[in-house]
Coordinates of C-alpha atoms and ligand atoms in Angstrom, one line a residue:
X155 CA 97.1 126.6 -15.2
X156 CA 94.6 129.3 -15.0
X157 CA 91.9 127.6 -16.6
X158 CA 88.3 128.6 -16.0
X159 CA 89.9 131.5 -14.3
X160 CA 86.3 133.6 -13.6
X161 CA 83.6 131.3 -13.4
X162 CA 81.9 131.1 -17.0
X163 CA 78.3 130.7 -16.3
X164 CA 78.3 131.9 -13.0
X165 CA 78.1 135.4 -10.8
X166 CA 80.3 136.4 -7.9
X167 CA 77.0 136.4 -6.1
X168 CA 76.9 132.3 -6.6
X169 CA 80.6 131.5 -6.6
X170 CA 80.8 133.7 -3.2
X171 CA 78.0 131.6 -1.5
X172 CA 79.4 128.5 -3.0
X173 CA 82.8 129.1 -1.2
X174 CA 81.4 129.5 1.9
X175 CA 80.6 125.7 1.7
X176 CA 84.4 125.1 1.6
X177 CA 86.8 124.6 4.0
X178 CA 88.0 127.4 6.2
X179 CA 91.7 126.7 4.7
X180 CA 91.1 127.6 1.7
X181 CA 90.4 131.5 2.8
X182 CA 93.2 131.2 5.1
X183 CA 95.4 130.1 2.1
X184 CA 93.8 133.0 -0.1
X185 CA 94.6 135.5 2.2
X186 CA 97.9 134.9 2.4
X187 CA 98.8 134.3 -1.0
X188 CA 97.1 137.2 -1.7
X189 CA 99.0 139.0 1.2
X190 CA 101.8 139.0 -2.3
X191 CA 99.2 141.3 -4.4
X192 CA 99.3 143.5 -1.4
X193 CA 103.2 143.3 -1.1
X194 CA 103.3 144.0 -5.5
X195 CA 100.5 146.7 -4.9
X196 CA 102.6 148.5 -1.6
X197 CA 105.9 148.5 -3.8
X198 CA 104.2 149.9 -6.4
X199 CA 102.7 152.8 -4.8
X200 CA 105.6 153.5 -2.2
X201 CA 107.5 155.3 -4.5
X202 CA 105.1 157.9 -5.9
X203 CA 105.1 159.7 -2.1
X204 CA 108.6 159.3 -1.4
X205 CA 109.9 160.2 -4.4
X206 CA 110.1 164.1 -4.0
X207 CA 112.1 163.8 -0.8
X208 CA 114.6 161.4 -2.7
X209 CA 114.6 164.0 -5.5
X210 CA 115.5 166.5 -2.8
X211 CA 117.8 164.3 -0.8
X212 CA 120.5 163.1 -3.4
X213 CA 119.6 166.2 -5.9
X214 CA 118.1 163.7 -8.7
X215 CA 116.8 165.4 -11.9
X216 CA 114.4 164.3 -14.1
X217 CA 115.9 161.1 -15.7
X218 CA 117.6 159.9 -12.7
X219 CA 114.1 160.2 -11.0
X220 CA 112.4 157.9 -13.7
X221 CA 115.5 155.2 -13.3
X222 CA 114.2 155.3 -9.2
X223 CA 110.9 154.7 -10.6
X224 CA 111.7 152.2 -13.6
X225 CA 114.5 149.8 -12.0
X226 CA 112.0 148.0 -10.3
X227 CA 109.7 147.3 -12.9
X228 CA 112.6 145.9 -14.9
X229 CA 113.4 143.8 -12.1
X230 CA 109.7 142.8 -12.3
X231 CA 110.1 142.1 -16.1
X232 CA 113.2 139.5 -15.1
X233 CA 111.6 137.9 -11.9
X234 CA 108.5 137.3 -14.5
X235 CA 111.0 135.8 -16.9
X236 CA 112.4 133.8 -14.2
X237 CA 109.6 132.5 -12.4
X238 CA 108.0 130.0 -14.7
X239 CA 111.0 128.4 -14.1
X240 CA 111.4 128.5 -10.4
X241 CA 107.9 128.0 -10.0
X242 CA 108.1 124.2 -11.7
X243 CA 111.7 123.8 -10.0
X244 CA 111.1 124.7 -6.8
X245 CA 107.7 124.4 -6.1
X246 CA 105.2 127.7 -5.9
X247 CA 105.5 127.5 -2.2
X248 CA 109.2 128.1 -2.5
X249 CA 109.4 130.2 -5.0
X250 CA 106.7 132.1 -3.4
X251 CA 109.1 132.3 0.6
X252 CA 112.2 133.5 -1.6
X253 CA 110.1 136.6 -3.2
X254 CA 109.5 137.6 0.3
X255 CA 112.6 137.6 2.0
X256 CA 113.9 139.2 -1.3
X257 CA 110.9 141.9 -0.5
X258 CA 112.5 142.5 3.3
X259 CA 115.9 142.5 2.6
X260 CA 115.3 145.2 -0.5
X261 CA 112.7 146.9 2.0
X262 CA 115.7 147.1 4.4
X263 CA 118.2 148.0 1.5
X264 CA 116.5 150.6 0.2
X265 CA 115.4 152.2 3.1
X266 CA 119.4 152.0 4.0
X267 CA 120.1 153.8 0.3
X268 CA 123.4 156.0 0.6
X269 CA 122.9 157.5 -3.4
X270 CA 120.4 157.1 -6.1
X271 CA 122.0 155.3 -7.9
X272 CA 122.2 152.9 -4.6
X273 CA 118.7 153.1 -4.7
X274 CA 118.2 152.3 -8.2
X275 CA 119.9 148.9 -7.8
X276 CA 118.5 148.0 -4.9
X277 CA 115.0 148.6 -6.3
X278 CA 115.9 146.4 -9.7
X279 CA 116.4 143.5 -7.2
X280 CA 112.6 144.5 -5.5
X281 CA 111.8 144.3 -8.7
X282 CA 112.6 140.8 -9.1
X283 CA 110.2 139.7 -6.2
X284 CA 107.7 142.2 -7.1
X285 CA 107.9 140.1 -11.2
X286 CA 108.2 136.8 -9.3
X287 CA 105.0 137.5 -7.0
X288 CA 102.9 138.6 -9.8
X289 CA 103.3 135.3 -11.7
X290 CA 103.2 132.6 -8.7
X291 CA 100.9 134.5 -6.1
X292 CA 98.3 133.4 -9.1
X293 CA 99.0 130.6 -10.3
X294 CA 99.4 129.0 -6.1
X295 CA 96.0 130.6 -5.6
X296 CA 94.5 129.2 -8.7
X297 CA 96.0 125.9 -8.5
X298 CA 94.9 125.6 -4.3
X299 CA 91.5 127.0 -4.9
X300 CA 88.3 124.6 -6.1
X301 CA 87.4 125.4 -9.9
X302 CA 83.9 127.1 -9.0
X303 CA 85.6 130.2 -6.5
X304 CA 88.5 130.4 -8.6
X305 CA 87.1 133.7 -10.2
X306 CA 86.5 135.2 -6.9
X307 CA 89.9 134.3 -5.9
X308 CA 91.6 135.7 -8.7
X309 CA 90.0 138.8 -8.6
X310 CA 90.9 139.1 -4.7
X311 CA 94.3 139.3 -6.3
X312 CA 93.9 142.2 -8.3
X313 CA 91.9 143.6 -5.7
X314 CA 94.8 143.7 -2.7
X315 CA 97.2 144.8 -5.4
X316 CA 94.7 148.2 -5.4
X317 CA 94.7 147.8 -1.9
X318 CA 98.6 147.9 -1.2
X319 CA 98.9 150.8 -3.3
X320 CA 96.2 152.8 -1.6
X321 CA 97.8 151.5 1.8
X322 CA 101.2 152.7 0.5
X323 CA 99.9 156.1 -0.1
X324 CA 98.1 156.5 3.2
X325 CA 101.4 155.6 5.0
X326 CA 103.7 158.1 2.6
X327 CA 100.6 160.9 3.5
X328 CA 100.9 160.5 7.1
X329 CA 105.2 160.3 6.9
X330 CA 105.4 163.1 4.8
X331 CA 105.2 165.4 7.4
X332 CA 108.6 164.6 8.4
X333 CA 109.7 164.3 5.0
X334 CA 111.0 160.5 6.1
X335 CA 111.4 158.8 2.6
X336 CA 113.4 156.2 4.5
X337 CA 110.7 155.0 6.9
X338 CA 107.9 155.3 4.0
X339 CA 110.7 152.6 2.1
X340 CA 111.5 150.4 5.3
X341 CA 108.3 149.6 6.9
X342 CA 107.7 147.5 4.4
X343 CA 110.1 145.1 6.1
X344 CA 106.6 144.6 8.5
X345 CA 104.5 142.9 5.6
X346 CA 107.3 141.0 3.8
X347 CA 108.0 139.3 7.3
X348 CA 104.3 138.7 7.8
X349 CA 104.0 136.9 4.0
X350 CA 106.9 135.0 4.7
X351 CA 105.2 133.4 8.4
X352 CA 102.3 133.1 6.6
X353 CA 103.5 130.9 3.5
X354 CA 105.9 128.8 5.4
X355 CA 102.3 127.7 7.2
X356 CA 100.8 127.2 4.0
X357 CA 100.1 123.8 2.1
X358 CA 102.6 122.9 -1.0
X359 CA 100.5 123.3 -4.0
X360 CA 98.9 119.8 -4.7
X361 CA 99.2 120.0 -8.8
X362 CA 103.0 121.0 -7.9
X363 CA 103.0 117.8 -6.0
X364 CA 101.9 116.2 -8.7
X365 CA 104.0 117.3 -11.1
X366 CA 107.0 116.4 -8.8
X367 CA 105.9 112.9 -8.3
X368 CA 104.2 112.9 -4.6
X369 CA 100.7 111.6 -5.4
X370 CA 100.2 110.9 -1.8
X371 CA 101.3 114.2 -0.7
X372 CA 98.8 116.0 -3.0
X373 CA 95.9 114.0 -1.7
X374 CA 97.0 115.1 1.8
X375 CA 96.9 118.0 0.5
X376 CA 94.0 118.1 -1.2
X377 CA 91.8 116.0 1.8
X378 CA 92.5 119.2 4.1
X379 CA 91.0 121.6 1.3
X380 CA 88.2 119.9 -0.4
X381 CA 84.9 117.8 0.8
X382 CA 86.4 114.2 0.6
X383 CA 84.1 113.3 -2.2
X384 CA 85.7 116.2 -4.4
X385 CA 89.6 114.7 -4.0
X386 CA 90.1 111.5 -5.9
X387 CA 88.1 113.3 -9.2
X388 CA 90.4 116.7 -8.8
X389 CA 93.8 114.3 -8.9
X390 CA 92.5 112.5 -11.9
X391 CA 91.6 116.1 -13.7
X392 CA 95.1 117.3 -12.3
X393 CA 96.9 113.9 -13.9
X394 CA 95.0 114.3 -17.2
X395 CA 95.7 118.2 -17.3
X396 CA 99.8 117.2 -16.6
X397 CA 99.8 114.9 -19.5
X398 CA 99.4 117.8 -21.8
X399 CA 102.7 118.7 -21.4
X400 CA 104.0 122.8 -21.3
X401 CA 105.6 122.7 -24.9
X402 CA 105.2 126.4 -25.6
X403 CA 108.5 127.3 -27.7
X404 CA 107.6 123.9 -29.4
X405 CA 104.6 125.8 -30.6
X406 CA 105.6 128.9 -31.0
X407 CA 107.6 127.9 -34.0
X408 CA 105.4 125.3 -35.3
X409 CA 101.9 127.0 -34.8
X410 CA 100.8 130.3 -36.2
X411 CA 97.5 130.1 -34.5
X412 CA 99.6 130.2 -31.1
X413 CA 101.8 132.9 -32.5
X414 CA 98.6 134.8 -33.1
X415 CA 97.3 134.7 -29.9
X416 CA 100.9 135.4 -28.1
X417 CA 100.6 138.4 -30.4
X418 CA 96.9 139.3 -28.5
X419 CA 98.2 138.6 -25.0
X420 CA 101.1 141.6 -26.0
X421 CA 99.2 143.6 -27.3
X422 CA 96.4 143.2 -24.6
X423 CA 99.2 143.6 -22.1
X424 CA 100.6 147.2 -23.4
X425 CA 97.2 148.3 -24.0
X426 CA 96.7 148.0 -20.6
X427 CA 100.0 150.1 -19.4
X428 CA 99.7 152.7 -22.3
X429 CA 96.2 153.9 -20.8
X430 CA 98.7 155.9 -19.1
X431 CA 97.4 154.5 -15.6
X432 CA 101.0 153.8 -13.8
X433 CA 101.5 158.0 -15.2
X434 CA 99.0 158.7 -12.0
X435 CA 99.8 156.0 -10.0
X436 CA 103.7 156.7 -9.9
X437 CA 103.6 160.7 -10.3
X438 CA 100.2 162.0 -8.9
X439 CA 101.5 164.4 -6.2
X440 CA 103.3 165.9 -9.3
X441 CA 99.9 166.3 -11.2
X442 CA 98.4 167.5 -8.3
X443 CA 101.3 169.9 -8.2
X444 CA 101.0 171.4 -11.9
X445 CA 97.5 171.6 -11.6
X446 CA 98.0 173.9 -9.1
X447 CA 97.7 172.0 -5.2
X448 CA 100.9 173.2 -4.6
X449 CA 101.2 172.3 -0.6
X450 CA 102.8 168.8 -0.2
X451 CA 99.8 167.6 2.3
X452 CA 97.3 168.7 -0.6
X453 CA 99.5 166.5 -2.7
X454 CA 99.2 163.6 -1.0
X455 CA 95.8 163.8 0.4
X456 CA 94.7 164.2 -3.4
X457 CA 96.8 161.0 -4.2
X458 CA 94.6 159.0 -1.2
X459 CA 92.3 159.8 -3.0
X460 CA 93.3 158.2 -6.4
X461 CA 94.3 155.3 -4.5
X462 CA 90.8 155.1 -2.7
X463 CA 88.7 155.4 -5.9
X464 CA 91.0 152.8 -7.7
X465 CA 89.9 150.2 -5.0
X466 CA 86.5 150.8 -5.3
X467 CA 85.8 151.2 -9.0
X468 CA 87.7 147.5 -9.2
X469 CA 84.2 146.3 -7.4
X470 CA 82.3 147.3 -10.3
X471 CA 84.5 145.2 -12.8
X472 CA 84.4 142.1 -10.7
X473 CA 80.3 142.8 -10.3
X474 CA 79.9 142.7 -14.0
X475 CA 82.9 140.6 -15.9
X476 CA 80.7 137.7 -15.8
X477 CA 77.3 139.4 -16.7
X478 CA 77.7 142.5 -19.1
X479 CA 81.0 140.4 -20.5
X480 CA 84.4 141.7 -21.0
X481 CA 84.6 143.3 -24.4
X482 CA 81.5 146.0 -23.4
X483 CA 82.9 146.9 -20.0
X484 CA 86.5 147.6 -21.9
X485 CA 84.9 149.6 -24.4
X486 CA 83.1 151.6 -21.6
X487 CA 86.3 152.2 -19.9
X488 CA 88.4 153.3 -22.8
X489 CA 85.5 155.9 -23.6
X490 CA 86.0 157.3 -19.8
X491 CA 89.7 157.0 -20.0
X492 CA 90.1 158.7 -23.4
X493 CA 87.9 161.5 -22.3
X494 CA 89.2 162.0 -19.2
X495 CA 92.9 162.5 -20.5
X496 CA 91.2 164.5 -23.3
X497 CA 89.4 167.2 -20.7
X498 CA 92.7 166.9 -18.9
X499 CA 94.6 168.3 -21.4
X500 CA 92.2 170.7 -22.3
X501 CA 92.7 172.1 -19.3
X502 CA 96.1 172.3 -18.8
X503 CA 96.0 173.9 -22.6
X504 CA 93.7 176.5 -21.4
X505 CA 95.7 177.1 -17.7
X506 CA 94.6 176.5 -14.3
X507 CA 96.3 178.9 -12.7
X508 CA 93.8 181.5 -12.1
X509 CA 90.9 179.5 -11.8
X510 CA 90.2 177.3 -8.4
X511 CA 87.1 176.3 -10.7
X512 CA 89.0 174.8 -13.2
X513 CA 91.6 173.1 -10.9
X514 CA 89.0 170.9 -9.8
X515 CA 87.4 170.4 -12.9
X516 CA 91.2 168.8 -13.6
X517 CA 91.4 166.8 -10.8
X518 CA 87.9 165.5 -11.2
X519 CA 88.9 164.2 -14.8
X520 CA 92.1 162.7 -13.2
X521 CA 89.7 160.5 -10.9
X522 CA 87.3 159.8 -13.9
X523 CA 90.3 158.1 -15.6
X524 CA 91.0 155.9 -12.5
X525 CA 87.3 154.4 -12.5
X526 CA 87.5 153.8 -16.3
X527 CA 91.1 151.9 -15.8
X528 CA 89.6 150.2 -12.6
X529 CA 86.3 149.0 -13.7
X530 CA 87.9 148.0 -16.9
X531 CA 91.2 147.3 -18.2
X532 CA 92.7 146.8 -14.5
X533 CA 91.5 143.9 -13.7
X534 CA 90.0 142.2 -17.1
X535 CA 93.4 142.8 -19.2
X536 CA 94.6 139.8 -16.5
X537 CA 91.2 138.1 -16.8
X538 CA 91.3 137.8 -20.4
X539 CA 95.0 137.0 -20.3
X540 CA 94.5 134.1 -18.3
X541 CA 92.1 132.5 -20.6
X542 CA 93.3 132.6 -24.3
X543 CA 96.1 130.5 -24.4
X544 CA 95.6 126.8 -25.5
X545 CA 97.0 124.6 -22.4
X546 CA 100.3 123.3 -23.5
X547 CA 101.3 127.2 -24.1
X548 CA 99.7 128.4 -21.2
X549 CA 102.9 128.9 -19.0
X550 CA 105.1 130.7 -22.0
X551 CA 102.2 132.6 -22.7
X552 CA 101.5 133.8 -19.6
X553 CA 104.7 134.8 -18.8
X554 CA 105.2 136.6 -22.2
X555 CA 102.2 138.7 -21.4
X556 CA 103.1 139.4 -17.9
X557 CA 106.8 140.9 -19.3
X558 CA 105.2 142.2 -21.7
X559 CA 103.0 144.1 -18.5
X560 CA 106.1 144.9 -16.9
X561 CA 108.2 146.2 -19.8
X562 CA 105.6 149.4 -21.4
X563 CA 104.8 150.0 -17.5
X564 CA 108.8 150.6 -17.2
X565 CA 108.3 152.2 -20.4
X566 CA 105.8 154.6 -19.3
X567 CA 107.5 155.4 -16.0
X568 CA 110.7 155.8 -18.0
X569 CA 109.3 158.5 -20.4
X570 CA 106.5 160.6 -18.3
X571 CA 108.9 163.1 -16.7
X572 CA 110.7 163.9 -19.9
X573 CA 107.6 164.2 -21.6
X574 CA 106.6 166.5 -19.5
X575 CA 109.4 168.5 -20.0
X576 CA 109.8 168.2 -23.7
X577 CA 106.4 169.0 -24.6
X578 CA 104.4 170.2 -21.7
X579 CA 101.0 168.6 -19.7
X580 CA 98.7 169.3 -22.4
X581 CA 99.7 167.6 -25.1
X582 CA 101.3 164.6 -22.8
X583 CA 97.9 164.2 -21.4
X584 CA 96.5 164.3 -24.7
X585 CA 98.6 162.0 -26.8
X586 CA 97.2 159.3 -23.9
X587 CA 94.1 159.9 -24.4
X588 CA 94.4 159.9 -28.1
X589 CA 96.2 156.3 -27.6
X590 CA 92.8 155.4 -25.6
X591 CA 90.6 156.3 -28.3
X592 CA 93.0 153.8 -30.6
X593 CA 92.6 150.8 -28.4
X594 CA 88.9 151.0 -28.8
X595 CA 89.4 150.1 -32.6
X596 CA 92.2 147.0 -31.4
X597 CA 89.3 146.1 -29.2
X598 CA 87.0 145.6 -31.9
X599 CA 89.0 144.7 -34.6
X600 CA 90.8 142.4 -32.3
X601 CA 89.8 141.1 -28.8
X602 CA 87.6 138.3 -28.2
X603 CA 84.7 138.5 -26.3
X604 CA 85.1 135.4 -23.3
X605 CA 82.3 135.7 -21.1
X606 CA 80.4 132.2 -20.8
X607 CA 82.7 130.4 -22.9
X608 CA 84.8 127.3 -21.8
X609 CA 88.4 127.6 -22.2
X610 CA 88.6 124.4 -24.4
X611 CA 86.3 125.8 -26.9
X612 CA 88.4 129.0 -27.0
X613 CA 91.7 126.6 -27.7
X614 CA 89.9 124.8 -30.1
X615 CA 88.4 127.7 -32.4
X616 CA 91.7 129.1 -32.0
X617 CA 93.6 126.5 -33.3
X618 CA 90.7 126.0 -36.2
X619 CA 91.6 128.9 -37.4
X620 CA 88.8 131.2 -36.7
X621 CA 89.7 134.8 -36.4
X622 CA 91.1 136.3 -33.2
X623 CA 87.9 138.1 -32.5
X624 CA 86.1 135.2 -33.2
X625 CA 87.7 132.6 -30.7
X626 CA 85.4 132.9 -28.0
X627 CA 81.8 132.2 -29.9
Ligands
BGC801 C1 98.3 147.0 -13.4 C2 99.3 147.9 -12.7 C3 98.6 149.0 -12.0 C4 97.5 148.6 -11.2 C5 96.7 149.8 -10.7 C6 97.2 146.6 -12.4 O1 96.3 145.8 -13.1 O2 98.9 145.9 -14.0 O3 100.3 148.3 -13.6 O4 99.6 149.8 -11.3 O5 96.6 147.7 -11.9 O6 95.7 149.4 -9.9

């Protein structure tokens, strides 16, 4: 589904001026598919500035805030579960219009909330749409875009997810003046409406088309996005792929070598959400707070500013994936993540009251860890995760990994408050950047390196035999 999902041999720099040879449509197309990593990315973020005038509003405490911030990301982990099978059912274009009027409708819902507890239904059905985006927004874009910009367009992806959470914090800065946690909730009614006119103008995927027998359709299809020498080849590629059929639970109980690798995608998966990023992205005007910015406007104006250095450190992953290769970059950005945490909790150990000195140092280290996550495990934990399954698992795989995502990211959200609480900022802070330092030996115990290999050769060393880290030589 994904396959060849950054260009092997190539650099942005070439795939970008190779897309400029194709058709207009295909931008059009990206942008609004990706118009769903914005909508993932805006949910995301919403909550982390509205979340103190709920508190305030319905009197949450500490565990009923986490459920506010956690029900949508176990919606996400069931509209993940779900969508591998809508996606084939329905089509991707369908599947796609009914995340977004589930978006507006929860948009309108929660913005409408008359409890918390209200609130914390309403967000477990977001969820759903948020889970159901993050599985077919991909998979559309990589099946509508020509093999040689697919990279590019993937990482677009991950890139307007950063860009919906910064966006969602720049609107909850400028409503937090009047405290509206309803508005900050409902105005994103305006870009759920606008993905849903965009994808009903959209193409139907032509591999869905395929798959659902309408071999004319597809070429249709496929003559309004590619040069008309390109079409007949990519039909016969996209008949050959189908023939491989998706028998992932066939293989998960007859194949150990696929069992191994579902194991990686986990793994790889809660790696990413126990670097403790979501902890800033969901609850930074807290840390802002403890670490002594104690005026709501210095709150949010700090959190901007995460948001803001997590869009543009993602530039420097996409600039190097395919150069310096994935493994070094990941190994770089658990160094700066596991440091940052470290100094962070150093910090909070020795006290920042007193020292204006030292309550920037903090906040400097809490931006340090946002470039480590961005230019690393942000966007290459989904890079690598679209590459290492074998073809006929790819769908089970992928949606296995994505839950998996979902799940530790509810876990996280679940658990940060309380560990707060129980055992203070210090050692919280610490114990994730002790976990950082530990994925740096599951890195090189345990992740291969991908960079410039073809995603056959990675299936068939896999299924050789060849040791985990050794599948992509
Ligand atoms: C992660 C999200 C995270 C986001 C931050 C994504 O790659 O999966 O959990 O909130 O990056 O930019």
């Amino acid at each position: 589904m994904m396959e060849n999902s950054l260009n092997p041999n190539g650099h942005l720099v070439g795939e970008l001026q190779e897309a400029r040879k194709c058709k207009k449509l295909v931008y059009a197309v990206a942008l609004t598919a990706a118009l769903a990593g914005l909508l993932f990315g805006l949910d995301v973020g919403v909550i982390s500035g509205a979340l103190p005038f709920i508190a305030q509003q319905f009197k949450a405490g500490t565990e009923r805030q986490e459920l506010i911030v956690s029900s949508l990301l176990i919606g996400a982990v069931i509209g993940t579960l779900l969508s591998g099978i809508l996606s084939r059912t329905y089509g991707r274009k369908n599947t796609l219009l009914v995340s977004a009027v589930v978006f507006a409708i929860g948009s309108i819902f929660s913005a409408l909330a008359t409890s918390a507890k209200m609130l914390i239904y309403v967000r477990l059905f977001l969820g759903v749409a948020v889970g159901i985006a993050s599985f077919t927004a991909p998979l559309y874009l990589s099946e509508m875009s020509p093999p040689r910009v697919r990279g590019s367009l993937i990482s677009m992806y991950q890139l307007m997810i950063t860009i919906g959470i910064l966006s969602a914090f720049l609107s909850d800065t400028f409503l937090s003046y009047s405290e509206n946690w309803r508005i900050m909730l409902g105005i994103l009614v305006v870009p759920s409406s606008l993905m849903f006119i965009g994808i009903t103008l959209l193409p139907k995927s032509p591999r869905w088309l395929v798959l659902a027998g309408e071999k004319a359709r597809a070429r249709e299809v496929l003559n309004r996005l590619r040069h008309a020498e390109e079409v007949e080849a990519e039909l016969d590629d996209i008949e050959r792929t189908l023939e491989t059929k998706q028998g992932g639970f066939e293989l998960l109980r007859s194949n150990k070598y696929f069992r191994k690798v579902i194991f990686l995608g986990i793994v790889l998966q809660a790696i990413q959400q126990f670097t403790g990023i979501n902890v800033v992205m969901y609850y930074a005007p807290k840390i802002f707070n403890i670490a002594g910015f104690t005026s709501t406007s210095q709150a949010m104006w700090g959190t901007v500013l995460v948001g803001l250095i997590n869009v543009l450190s993602t530039f420097i992953a996409i600039a190097l994936v395919d150069r310096v290769g994935r493994k070094p970059i990941l190994f770089a950005g658990f160094i700066v993540m596991g440091l940052s945490m470290g100094t962070l909790g150093t910090m909070f150990h020795i006290g920042l009251q007193d020292s204006h000195t030292l309550q920037y140092a903090a906040i400097g280290s809490l931006l340090m860890f946002i470039v480590g996550f961005a230019m690393s495990a942000g966007p290459i934990i989904w890079v690598i995760c679209s590459e290492i399954f074998p073809l006929s698992g790819r769908d089970l795989g992928i949606t296995i990994s994505t839950a998996t995502n979902w799940l530790c990211n509810a876990l996280v959200g679940m658990t940060f408050l309380t560990m707060l609480n129980a055992m203070g900022p210090a050692h919280t802070f610490w114990i994730y950047g002790g976990l950082n330092v530990l994925f740096m030996a599951a890195l090189l115990l345990f992740v291969p390196e991908t960079k410039g290999v073809s995603l056959e050769k990675i299936e068939s060393n896999l299924m050789s035999g060849k040791r985990l880290v050794r599948i992509g030589r």
